[in-house]
Short mmCIF file of N, CA and C in Angstrom, two decimals:
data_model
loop_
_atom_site.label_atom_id
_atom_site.label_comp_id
_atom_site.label_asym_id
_atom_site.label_seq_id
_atom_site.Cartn_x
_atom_site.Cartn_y
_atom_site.Cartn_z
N UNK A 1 -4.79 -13.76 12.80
CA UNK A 1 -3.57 -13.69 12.02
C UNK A 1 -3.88 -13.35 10.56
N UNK A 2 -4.95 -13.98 9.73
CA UNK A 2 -5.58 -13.86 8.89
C UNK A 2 -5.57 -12.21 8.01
N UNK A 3 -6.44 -11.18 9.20
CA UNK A 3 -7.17 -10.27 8.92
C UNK A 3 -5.76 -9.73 9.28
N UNK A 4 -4.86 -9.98 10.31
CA UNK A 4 -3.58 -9.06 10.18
C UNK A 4 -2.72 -9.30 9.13
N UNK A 5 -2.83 -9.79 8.39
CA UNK A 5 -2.05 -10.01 7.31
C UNK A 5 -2.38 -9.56 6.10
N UNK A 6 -4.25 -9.52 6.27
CA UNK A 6 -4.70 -9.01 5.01
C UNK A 6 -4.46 -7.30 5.30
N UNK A 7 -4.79 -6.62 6.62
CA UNK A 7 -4.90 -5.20 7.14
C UNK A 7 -3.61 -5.22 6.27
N UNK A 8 -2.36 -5.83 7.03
CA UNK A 8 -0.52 -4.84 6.50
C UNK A 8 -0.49 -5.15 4.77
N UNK A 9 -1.32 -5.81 4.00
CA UNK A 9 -1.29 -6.36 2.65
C UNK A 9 -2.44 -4.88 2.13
N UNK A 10 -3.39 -4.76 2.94
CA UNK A 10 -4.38 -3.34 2.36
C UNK A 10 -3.35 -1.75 2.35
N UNK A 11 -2.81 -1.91 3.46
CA UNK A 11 -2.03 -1.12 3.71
C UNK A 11 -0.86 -0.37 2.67
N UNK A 12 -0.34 -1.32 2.38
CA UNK A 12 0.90 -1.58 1.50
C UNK A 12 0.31 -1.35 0.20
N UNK A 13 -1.22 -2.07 0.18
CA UNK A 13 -1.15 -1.36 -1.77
C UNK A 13 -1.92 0.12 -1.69
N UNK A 14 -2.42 0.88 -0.29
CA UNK A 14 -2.72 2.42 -0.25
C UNK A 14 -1.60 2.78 -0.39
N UNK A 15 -0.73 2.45 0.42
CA UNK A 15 0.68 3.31 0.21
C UNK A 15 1.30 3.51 -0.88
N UNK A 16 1.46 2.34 -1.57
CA UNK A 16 2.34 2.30 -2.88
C UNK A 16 1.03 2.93 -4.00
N UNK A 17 -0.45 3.16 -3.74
CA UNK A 17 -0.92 3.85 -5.11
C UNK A 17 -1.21 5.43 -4.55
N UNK A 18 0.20 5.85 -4.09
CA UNK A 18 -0.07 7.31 -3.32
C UNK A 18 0.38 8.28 -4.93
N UNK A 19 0.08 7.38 -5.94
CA UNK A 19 0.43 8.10 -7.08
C UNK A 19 -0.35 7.49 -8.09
N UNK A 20 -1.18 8.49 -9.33
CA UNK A 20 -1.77 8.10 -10.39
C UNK A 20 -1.27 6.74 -11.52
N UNK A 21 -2.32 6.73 -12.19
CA UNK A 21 -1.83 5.36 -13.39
C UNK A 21 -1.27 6.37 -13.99
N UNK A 22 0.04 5.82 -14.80
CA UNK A 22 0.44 6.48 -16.17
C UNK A 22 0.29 5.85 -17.45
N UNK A 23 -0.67 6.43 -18.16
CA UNK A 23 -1.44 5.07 -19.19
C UNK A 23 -0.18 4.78 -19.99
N UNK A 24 1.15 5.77 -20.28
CA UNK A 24 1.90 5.65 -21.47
C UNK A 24 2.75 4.17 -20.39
N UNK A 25 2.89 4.04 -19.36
CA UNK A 25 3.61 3.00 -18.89
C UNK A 25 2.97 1.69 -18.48
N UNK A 26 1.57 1.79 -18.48
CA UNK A 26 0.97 0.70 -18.32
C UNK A 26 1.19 -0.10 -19.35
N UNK A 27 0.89 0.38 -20.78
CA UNK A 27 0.71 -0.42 -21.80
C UNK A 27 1.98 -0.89 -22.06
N UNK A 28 3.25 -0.78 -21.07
CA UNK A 28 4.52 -1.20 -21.12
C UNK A 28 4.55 -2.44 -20.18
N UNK A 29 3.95 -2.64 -19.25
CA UNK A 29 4.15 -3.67 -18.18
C UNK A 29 2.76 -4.35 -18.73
N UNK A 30 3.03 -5.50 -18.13
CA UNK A 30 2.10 -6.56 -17.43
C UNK A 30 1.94 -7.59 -16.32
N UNK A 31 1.53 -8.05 -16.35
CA UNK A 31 1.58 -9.20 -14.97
C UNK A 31 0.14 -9.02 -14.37
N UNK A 32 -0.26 -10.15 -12.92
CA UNK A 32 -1.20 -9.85 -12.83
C UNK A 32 -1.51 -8.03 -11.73
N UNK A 33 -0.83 -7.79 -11.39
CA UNK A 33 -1.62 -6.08 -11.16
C UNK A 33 -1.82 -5.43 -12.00
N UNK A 34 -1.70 -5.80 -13.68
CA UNK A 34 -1.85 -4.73 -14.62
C UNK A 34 -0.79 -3.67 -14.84
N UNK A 35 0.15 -3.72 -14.04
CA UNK A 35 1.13 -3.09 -14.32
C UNK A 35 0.83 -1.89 -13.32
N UNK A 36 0.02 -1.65 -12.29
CA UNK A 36 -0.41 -0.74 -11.46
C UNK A 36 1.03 -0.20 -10.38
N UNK A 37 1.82 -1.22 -10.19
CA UNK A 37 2.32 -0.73 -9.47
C UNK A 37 3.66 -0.52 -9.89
N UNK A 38 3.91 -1.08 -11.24
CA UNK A 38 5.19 -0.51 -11.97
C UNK A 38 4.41 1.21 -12.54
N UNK A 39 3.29 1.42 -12.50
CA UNK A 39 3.24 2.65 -12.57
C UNK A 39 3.13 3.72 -11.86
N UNK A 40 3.29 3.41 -10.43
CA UNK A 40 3.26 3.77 -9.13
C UNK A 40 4.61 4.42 -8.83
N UNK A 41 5.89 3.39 -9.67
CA UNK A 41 7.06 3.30 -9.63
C UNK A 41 8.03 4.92 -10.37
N UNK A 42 7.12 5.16 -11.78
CA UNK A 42 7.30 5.88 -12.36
C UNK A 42 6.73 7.11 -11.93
N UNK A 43 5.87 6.89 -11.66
CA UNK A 43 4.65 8.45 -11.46
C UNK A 43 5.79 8.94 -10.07
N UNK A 44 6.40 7.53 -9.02
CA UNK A 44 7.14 9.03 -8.05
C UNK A 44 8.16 9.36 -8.30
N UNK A 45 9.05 8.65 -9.48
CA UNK A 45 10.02 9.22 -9.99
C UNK A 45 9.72 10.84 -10.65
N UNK A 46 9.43 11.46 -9.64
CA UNK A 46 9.16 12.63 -10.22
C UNK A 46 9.99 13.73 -11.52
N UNK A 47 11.38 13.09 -11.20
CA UNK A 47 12.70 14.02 -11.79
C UNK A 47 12.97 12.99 -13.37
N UNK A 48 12.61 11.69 -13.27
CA UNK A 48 12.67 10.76 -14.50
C UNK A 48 13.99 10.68 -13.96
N UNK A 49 14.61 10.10 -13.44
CA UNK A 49 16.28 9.83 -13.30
C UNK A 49 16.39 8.40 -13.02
N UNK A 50 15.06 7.53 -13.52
CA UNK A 50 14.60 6.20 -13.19
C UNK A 50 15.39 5.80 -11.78
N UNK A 51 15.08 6.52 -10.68
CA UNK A 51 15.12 6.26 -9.34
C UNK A 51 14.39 6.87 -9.04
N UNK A 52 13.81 6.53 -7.41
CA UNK A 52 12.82 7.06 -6.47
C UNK A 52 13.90 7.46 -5.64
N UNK A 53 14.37 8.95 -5.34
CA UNK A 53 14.81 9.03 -4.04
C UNK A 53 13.97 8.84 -2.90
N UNK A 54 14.72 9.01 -1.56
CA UNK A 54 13.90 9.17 -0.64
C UNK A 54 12.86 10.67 -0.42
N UNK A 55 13.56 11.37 -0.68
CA UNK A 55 13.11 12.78 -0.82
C UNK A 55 11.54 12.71 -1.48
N UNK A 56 11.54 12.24 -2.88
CA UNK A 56 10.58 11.86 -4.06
C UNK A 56 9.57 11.66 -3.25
N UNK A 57 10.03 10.03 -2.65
CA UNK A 57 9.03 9.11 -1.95
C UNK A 57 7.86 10.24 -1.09
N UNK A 58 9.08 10.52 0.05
CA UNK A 58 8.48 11.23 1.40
C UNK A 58 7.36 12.43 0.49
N UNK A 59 7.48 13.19 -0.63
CA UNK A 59 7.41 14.44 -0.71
C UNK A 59 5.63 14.02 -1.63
N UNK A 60 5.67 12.82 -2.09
CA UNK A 60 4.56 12.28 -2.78
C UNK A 60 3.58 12.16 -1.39
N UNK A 61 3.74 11.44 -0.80
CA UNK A 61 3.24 10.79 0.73
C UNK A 61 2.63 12.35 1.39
N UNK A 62 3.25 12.99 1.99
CA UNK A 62 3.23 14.55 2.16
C UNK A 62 1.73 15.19 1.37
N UNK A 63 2.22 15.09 -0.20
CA UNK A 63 0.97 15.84 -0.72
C UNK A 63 -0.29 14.86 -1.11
N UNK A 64 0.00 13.75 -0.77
CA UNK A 64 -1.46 12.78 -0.45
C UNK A 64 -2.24 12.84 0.57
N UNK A 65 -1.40 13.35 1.63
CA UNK A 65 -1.98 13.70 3.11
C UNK A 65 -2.43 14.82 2.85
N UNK A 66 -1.85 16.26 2.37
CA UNK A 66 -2.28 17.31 1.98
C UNK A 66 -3.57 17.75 1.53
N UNK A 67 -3.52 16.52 0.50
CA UNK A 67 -4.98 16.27 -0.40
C UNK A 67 -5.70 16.12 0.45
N UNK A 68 -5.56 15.13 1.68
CA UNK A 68 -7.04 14.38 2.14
C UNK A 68 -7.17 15.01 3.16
N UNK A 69 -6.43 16.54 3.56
CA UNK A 69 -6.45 16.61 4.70
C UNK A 69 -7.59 18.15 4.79
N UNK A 70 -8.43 17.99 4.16
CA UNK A 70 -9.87 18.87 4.17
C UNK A 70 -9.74 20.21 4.78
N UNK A 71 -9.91 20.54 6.19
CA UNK A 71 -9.64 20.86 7.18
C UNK A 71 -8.23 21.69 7.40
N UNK A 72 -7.08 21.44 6.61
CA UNK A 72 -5.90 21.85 7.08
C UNK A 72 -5.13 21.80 8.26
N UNK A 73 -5.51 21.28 9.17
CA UNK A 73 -5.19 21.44 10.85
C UNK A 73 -3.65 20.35 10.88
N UNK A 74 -3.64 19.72 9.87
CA UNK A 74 -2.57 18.88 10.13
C UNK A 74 -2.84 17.29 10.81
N UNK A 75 -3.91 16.75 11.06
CA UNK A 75 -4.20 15.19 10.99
C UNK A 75 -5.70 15.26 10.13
N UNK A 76 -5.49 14.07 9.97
CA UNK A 76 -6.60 13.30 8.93
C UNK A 76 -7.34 12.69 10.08
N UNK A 77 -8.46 13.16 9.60
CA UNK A 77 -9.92 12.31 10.92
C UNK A 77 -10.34 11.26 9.92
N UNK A 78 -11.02 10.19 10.28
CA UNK A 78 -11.94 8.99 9.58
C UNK A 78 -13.06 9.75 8.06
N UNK A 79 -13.04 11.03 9.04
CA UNK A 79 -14.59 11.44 7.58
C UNK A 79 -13.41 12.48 6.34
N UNK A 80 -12.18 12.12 6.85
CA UNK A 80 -11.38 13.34 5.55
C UNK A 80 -10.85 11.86 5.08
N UNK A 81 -10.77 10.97 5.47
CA UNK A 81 -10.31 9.82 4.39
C UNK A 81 -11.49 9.62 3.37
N UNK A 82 -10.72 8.88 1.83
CA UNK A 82 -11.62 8.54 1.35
C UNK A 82 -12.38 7.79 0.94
N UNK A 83 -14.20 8.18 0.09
CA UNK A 83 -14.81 6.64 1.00
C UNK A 83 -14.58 5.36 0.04
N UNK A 84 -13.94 5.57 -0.55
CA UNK A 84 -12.83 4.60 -2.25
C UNK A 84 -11.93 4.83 -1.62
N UNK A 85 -11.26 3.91 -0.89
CA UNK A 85 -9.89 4.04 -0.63
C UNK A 85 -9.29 3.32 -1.81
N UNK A 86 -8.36 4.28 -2.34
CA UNK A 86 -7.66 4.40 -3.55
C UNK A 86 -6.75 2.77 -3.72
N UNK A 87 -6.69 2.34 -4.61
CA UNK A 87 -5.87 1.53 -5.12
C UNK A 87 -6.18 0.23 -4.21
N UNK A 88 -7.23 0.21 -3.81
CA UNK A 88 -8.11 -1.01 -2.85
C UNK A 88 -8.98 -1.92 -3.33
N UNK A 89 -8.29 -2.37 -4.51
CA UNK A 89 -9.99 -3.29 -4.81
C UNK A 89 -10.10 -4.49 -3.91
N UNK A 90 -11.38 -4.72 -4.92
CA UNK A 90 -11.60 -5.97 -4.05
C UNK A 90 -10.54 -7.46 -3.71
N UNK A 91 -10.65 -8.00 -2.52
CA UNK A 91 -9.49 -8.79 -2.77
C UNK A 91 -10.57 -10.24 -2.47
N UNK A 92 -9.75 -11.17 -2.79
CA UNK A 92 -10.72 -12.61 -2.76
C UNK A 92 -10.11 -13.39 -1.61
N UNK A 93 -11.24 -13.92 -1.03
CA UNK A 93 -10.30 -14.82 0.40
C UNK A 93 -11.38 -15.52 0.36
N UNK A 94 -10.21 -17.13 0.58
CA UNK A 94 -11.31 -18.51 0.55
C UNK A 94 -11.93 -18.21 1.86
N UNK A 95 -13.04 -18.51 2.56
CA UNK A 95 -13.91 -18.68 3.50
C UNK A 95 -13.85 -19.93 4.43
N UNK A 96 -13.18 -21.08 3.72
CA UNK A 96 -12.85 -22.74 3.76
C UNK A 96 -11.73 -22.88 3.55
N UNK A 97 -11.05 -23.15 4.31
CA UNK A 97 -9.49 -23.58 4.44
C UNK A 97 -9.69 -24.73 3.06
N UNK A 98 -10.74 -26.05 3.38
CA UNK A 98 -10.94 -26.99 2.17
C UNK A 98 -11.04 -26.15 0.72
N UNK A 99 -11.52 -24.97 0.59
CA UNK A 99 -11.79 -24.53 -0.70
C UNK A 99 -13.68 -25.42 -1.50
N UNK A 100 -13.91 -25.81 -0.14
CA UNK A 100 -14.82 -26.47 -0.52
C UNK A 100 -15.91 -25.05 -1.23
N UNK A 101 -16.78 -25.48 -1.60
CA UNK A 101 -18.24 -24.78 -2.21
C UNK A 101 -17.54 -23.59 -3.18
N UNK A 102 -17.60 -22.14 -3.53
CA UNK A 102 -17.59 -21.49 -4.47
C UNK A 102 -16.29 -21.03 -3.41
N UNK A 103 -16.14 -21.02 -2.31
CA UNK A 103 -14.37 -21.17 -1.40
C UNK A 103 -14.43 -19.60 -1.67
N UNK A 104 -15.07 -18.45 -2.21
CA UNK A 104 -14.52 -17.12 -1.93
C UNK A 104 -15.52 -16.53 -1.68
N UNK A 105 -15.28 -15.07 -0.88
CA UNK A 105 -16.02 -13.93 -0.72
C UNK A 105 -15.60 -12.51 -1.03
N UNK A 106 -15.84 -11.60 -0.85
CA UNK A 106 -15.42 -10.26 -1.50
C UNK A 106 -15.42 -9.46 -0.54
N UNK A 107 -14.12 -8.80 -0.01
CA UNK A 107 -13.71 -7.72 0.76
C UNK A 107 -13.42 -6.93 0.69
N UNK A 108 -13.60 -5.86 0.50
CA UNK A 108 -13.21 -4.35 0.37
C UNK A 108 -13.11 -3.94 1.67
N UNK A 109 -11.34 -3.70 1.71
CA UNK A 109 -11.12 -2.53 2.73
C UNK A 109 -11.48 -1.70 2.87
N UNK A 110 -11.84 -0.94 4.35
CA UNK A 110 -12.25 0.46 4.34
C UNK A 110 -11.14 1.15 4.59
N UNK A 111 -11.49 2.63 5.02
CA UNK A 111 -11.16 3.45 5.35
C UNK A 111 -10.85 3.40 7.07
N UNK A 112 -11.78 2.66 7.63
CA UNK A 112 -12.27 2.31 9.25
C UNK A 112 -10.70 1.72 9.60
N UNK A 113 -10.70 0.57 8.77
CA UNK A 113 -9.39 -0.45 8.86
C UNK A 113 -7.86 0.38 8.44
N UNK A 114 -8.22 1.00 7.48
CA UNK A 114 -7.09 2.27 7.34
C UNK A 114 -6.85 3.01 8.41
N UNK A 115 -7.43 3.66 8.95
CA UNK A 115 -7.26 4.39 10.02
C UNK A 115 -6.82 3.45 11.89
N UNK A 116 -7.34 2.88 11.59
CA UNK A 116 -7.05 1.36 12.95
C UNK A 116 -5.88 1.12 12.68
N UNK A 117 -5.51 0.93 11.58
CA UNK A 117 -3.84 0.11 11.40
C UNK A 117 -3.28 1.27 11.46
N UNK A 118 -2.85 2.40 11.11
CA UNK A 118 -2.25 3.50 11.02
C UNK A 118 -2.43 4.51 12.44
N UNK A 119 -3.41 4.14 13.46
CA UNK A 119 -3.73 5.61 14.46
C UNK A 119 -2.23 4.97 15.72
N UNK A 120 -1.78 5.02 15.52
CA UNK A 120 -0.46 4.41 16.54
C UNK A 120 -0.98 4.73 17.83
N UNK A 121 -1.30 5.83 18.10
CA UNK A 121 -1.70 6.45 19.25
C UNK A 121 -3.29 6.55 20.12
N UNK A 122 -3.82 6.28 18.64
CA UNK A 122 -5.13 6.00 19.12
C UNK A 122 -6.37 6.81 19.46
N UNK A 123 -5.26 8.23 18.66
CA UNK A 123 -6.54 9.30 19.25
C UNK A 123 -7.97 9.60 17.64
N UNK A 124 -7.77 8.09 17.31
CA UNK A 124 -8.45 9.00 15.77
C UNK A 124 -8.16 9.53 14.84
N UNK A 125 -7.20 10.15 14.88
CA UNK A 125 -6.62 11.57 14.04
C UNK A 125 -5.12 10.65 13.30
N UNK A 126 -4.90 10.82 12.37
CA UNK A 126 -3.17 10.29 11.69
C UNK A 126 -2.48 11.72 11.39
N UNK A 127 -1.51 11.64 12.23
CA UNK A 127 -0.45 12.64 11.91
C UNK A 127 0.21 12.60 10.91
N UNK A 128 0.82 13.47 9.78
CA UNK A 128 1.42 12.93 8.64
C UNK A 128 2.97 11.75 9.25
N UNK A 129 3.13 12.07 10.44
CA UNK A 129 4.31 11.36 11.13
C UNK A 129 3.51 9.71 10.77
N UNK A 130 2.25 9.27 11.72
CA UNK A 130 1.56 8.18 10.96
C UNK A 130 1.41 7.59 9.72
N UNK A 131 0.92 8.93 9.36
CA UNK A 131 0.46 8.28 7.61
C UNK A 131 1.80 7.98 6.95
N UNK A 132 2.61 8.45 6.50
CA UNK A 132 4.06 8.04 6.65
C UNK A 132 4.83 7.29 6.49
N UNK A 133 4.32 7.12 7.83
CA UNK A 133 5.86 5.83 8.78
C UNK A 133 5.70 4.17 8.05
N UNK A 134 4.31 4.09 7.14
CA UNK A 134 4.45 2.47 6.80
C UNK A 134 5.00 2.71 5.30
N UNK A 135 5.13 3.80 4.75
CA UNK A 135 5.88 3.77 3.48
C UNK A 135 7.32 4.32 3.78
N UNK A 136 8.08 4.98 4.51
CA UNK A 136 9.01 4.78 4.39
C UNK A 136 9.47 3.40 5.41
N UNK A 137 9.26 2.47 5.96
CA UNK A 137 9.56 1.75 6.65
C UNK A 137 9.57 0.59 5.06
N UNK A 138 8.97 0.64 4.04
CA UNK A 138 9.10 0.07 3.19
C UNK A 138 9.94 0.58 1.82
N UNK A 139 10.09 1.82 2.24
CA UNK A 139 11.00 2.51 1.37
C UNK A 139 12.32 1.99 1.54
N UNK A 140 12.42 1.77 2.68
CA UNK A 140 14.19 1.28 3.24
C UNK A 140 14.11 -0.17 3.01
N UNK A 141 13.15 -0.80 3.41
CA UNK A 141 12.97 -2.59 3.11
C UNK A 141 13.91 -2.47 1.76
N UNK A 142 13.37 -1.82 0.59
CA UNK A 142 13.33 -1.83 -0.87
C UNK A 142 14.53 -0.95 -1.12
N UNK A 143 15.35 -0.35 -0.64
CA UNK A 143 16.50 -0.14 -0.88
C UNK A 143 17.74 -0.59 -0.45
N UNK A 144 17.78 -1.44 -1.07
CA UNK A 144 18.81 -2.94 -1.03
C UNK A 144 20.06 -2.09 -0.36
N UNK A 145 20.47 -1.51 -0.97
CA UNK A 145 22.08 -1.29 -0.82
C UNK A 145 22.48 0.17 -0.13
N UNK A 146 20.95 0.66 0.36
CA UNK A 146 20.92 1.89 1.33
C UNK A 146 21.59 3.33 1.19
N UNK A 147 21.67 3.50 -0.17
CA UNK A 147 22.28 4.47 -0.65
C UNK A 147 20.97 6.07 -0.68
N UNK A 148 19.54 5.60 -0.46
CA UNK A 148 18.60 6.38 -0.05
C UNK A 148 17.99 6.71 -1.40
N UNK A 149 17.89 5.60 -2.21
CA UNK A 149 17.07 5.89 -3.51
C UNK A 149 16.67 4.22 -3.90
N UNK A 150 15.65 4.29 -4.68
CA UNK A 150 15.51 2.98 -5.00
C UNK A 150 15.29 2.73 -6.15
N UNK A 151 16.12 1.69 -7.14
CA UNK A 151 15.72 1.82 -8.09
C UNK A 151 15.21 0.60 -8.62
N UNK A 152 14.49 0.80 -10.06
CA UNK A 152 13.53 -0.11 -11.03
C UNK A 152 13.98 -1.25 -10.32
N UNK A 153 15.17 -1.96 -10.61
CA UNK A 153 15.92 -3.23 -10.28
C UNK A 153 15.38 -3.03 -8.47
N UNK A 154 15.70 -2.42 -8.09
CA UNK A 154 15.54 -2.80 -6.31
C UNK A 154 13.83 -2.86 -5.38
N UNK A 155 13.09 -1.89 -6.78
CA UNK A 155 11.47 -1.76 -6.31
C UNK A 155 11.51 -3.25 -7.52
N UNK A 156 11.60 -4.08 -7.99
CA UNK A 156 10.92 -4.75 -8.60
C UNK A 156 11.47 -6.20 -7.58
N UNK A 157 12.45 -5.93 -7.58
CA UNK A 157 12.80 -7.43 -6.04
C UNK A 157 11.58 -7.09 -4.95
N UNK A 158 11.73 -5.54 -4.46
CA UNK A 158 10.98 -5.83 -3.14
C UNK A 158 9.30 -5.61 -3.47
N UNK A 159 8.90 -5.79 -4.79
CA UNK A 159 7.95 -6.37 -5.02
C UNK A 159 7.50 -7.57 -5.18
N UNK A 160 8.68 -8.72 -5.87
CA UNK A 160 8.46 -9.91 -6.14
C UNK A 160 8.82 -10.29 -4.30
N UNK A 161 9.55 -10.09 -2.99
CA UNK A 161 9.29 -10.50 -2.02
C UNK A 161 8.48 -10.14 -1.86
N UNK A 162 7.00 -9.09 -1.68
CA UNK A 162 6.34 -8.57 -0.71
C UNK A 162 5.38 -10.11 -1.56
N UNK A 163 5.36 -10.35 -2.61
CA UNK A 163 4.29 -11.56 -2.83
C UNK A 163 5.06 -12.64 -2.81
N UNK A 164 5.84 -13.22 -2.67
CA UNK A 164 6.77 -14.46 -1.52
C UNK A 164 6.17 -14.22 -0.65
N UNK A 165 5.84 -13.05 0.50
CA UNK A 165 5.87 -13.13 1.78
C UNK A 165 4.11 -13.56 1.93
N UNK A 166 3.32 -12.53 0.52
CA UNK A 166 2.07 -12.96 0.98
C UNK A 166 1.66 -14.59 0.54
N UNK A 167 1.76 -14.77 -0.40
CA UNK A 167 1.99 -16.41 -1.13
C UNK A 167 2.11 -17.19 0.38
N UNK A 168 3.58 -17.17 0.93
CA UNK A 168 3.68 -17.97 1.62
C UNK A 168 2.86 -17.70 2.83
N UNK A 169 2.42 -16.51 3.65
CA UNK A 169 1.53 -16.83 4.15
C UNK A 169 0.05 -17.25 4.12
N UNK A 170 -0.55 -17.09 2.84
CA UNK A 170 -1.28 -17.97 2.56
C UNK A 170 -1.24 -19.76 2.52
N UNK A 171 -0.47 -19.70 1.85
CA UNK A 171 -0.52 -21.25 2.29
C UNK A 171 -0.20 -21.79 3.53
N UNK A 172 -0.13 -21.21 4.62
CA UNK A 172 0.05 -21.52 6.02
C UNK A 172 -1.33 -21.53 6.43
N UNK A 173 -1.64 -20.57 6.39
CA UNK A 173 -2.87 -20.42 6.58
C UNK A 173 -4.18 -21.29 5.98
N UNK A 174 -3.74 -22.06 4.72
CA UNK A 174 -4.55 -22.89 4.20
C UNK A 174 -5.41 -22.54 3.31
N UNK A 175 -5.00 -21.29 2.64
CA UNK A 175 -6.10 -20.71 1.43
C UNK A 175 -5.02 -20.56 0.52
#
């Protein structure tokens, strides 16, 4: 349960850094991501109309696959991902439910685990239909009122739930 929770939590911050830092907006936010993913927010507002349409979203996603997709053939194999999977640092997980001794270790997602959570089908290969399907399935989470855009106010709720959801499963779990 653990490692599935951390996989859809690795997942979720590849997806959402399918776009560069913008240094002029970092030094505007804070909190603890550094403001990484309020700049995630901006960079796909491509048009500045401080909304993400859906269009935006999908069309960012699209030329990230584009990028990694070496080859051109239209799926991503394990060796066209990359070997920094982007916006992945390290994450900390107690080892000891007690928290006893120094209680952490250091995990870096791969690429291996990227591709496992994402091959739906199983042949290896992610179709951009794959690569995809876990950001807009969170694109719609995050658009409250389903009008097919999301804005500052509606990506900053379904950010403060996506860490409710991990928070609280941590403490179930006992770390």
């Amino acid at each position: 349960m653990k490692k599935r929770m951390m996989l859809k939590r690795a997942v979720h911050v590849l997806i959402l850094s399918t776009a560069a830092a913008v240094p002029a907006v970092a030094a505007q936010t804070s909190g603890p991501d550094g403001g990484e993913m309020q700049n995630r927010f901006f960079q796909a507002d491509t048009n500045g109309d401080g909304v993400v349409s859906h269009d935006e979203m999908l069309t960012r996603a699209q030329d990230r696959f584009a990028e990694w997709d070496a080859d051109g053939n239209g799926f991503l194999a394990l060796e066209e991902l990359p070997r920094e999977m982007p916006g992945m640092g390290k994450r900390r997980m107690r080892h000891h439910a007690s928290g006893e001794g120094d209680g952490e270790v250091k995990r870096k997602p791969t690429r291996m685990r990227f591709m496992a959570r994402l091959d739906n089908d199983g042949d290896e290969l992610l179709s951009v239909d794959e690569f995809t399907a876990p950001m807009i399935k969170r694109f719609k989470r995050a658009d409250a009122d389903g009008d097919g855009a999301v804005t500052q106010a509606e990506f900053d709720e379904a950010k403060e739930a996506m860490r409710r959801r991990f928070r609280r499963g941590r403490h179930h779990q006992g770390g």
